[in-house]
Coordinates of C-alpha atoms and ligand atoms in Angstrom, one line a residue:
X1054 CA 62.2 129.4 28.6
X1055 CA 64.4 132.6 28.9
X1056 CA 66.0 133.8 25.9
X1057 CA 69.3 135.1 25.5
X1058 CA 69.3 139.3 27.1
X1059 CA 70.0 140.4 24.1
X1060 CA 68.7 137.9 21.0
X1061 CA 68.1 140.5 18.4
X1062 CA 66.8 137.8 16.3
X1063 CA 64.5 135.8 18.3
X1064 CA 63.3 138.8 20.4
X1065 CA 64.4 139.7 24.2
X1066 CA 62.9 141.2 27.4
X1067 CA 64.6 143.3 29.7
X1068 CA 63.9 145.5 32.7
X1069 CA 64.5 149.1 33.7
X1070 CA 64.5 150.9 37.0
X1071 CA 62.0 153.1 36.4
X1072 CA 63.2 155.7 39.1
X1073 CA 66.8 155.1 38.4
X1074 CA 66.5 154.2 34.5
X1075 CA 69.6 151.6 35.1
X1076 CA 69.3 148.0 34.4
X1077 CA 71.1 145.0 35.1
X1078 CA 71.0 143.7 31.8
X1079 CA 73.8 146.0 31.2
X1080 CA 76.2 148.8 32.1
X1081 CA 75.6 152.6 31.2
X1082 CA 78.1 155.0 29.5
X1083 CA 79.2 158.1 31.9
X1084 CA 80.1 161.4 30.7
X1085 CA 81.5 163.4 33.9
X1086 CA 81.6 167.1 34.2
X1087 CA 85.5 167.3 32.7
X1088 CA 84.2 165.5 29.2
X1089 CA 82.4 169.1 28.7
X1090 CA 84.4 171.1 28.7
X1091 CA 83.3 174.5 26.8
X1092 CA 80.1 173.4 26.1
X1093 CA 78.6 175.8 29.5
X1094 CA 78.8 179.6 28.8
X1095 CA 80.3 180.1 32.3
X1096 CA 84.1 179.0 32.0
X1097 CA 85.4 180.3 35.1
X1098 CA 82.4 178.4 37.1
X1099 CA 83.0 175.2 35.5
X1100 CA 86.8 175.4 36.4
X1101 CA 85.5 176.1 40.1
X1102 CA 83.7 172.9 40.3
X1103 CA 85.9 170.8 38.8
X1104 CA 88.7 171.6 41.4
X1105 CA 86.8 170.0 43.7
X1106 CA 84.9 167.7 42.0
X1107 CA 84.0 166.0 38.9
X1108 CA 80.2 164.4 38.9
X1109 CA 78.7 162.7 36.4
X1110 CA 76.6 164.9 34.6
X1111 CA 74.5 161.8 32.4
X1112 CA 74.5 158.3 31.9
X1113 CA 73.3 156.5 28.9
X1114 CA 72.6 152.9 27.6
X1115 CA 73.7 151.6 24.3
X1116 CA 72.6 148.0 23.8
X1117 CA 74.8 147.3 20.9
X1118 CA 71.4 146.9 18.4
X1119 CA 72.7 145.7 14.9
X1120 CA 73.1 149.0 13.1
X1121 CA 70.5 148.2 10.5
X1122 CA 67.5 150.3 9.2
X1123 CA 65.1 147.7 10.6
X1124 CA 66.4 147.6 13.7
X1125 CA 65.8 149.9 16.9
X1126 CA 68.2 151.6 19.2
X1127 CA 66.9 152.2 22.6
X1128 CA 68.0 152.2 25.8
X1129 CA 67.6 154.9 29.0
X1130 CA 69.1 158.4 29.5
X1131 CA 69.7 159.7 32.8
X1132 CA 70.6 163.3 33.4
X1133 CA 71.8 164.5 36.9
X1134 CA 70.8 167.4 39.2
X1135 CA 72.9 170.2 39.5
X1136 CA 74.1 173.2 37.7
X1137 CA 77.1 175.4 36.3
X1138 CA 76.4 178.5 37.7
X1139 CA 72.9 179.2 36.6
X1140 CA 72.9 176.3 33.6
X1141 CA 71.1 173.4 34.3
X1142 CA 73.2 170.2 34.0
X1143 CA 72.2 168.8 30.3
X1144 CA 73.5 166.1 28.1
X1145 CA 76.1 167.4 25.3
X1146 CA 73.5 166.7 22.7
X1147 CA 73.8 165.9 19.0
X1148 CA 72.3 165.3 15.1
X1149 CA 72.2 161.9 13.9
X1150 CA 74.6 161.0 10.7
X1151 CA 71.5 160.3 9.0
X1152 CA 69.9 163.5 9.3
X1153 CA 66.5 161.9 8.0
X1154 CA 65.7 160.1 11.5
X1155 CA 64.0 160.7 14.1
X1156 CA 63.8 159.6 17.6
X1157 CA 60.8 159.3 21.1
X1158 CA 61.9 159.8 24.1
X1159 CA 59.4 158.9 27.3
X1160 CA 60.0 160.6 30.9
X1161 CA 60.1 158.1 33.2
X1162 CA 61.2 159.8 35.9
X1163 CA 62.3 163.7 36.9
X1164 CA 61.7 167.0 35.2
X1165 CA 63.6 168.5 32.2
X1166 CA 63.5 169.8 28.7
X1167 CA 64.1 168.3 25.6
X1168 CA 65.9 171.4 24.0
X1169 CA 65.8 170.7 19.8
X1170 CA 66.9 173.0 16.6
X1171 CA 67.7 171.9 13.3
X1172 CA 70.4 173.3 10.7
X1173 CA 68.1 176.2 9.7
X1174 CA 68.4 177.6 13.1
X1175 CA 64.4 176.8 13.8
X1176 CA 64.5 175.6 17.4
X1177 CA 62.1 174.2 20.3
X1178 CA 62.1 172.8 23.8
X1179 CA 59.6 170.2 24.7
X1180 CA 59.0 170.1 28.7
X1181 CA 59.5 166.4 30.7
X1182 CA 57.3 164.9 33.2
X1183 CA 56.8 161.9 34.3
X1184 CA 54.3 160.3 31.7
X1185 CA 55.2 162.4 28.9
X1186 CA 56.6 161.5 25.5
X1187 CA 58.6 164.2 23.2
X1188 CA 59.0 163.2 19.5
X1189 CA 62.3 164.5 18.2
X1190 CA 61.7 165.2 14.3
X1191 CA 64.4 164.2 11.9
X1192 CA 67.0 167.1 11.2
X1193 CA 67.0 168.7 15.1
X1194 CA 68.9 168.0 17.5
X1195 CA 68.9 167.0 20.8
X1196 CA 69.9 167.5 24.3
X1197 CA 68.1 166.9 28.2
X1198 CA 68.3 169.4 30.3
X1199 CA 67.3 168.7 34.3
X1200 CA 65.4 171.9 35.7
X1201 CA 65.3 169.3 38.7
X1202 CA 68.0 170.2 41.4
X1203 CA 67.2 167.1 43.4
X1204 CA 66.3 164.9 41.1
X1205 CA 67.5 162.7 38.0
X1206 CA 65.7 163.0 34.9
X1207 CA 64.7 159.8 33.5
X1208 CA 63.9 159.3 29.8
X1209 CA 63.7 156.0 27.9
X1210 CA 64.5 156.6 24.2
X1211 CA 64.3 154.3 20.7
X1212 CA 65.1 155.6 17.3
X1213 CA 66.8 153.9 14.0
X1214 CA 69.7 151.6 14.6
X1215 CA 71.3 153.2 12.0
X1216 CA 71.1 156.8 12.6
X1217 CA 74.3 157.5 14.1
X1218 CA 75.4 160.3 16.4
X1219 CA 76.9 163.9 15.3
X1220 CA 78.3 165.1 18.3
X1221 CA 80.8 166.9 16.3
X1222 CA 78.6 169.8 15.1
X1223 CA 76.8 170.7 18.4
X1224 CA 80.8 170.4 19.8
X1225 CA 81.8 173.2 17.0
X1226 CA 79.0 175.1 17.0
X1227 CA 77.1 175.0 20.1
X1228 CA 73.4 175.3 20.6
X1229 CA 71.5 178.5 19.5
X1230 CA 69.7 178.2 23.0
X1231 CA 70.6 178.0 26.6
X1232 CA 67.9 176.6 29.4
X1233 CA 69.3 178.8 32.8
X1234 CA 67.5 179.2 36.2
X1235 CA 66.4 182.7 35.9
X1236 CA 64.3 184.4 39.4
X1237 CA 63.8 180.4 40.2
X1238 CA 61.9 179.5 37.1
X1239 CA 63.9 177.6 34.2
X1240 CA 64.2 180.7 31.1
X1241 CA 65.5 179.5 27.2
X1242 CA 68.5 182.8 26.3
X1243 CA 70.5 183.2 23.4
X1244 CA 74.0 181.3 24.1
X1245 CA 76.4 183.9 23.8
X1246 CA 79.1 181.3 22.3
X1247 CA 77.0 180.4 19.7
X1248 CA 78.9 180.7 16.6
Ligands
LIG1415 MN1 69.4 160.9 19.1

């Protein structure tokens, strides 16, 4: 007998595209290119795209999971190819509410960074492939970044339902860290609006 999509209670099954990371089960949130505003160090190139065009830069699930400390949040992140001048597209990236929490995040498809740093200003980026899991301690932040410039990155992520999102702080601040395509080959520099 099939259960309810989404019975939190009883349990539920449901499947991803593991190419795409979509699902029917339910719709995905889009932030386009115009919702990120500042957040790439070159201005002037990100004003040159968008008068021409405003992609979607990532797409994201959120089931709706109770927001209880037993539960999970999970759902798929997908990241587009392209770039702002010589930044890879990425995801804008946050802390959880509750600092204490961490998150996994599996590659399904694609190839990317996880780029992480906590309040201290310690920092790392874990690489993406296909296959490979990066574990997010509590306290850093996070953000995808696609080195791909044909293909999505795919990750399937589940952390505490409870956790929240801080996108405020990454918003202000910025990350210490950019991922750009330097001589071909995707190079971490300092961001020079980090403040
Ligand atoms: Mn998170």
């Amino acid at each position: 007998m099939q259960n309810n999509v989404f019975d939190y209670i009883r349990g539920f099954g449901l499947d991803f595209d593991l190419a795409t990371g979509l699902s029917n089960a339910t719709a995905t949130h889009k932030r386009y290119l115009s919702d990120m505003r500042g957040m790439y160090a070159d201005d002037s190139a990100f004003d040159e795209i968008l008068k021409t065009n405003d992609p979607v830069v990532y797409e994201f699930h959120e089931m709706g999971t109770p927001e209880h400390a037993g539960d999970l949040a999970f759902g798929c992140s997908i990241t587009y190819p392209g770039k702002v001048a010589d930044e890879y597209f990425m995801t804008k990236g946050h802390f959880h509410t509750i600092l204490d929490t961490a998150e996994t995040y599996l590659c399904l498809s694609g190839h990317g960074y996880m780029l992480m740093e906590n309040p201290e200003g310690d920092w790392s980026g874990q690489e993406f492939l296909p296959g490979r899991m990066v574990y997010v301690p509590k306290r850093y932040a996070h953000r995808s970044i696609n080195i791909d410039l044909k293909e999505p990155l795919v990750t399937f992520f589940v952390f505490r339902a409870d956790a929240g999102h801080d996108y405020g702080t990454i918003e202000t601040k910025g990350y210490r860290k950019l991922l750009v395509e330097c001589d071909g080959q995707p190079t971490f520099i300092d961001n020079p609006k980090w403040k």
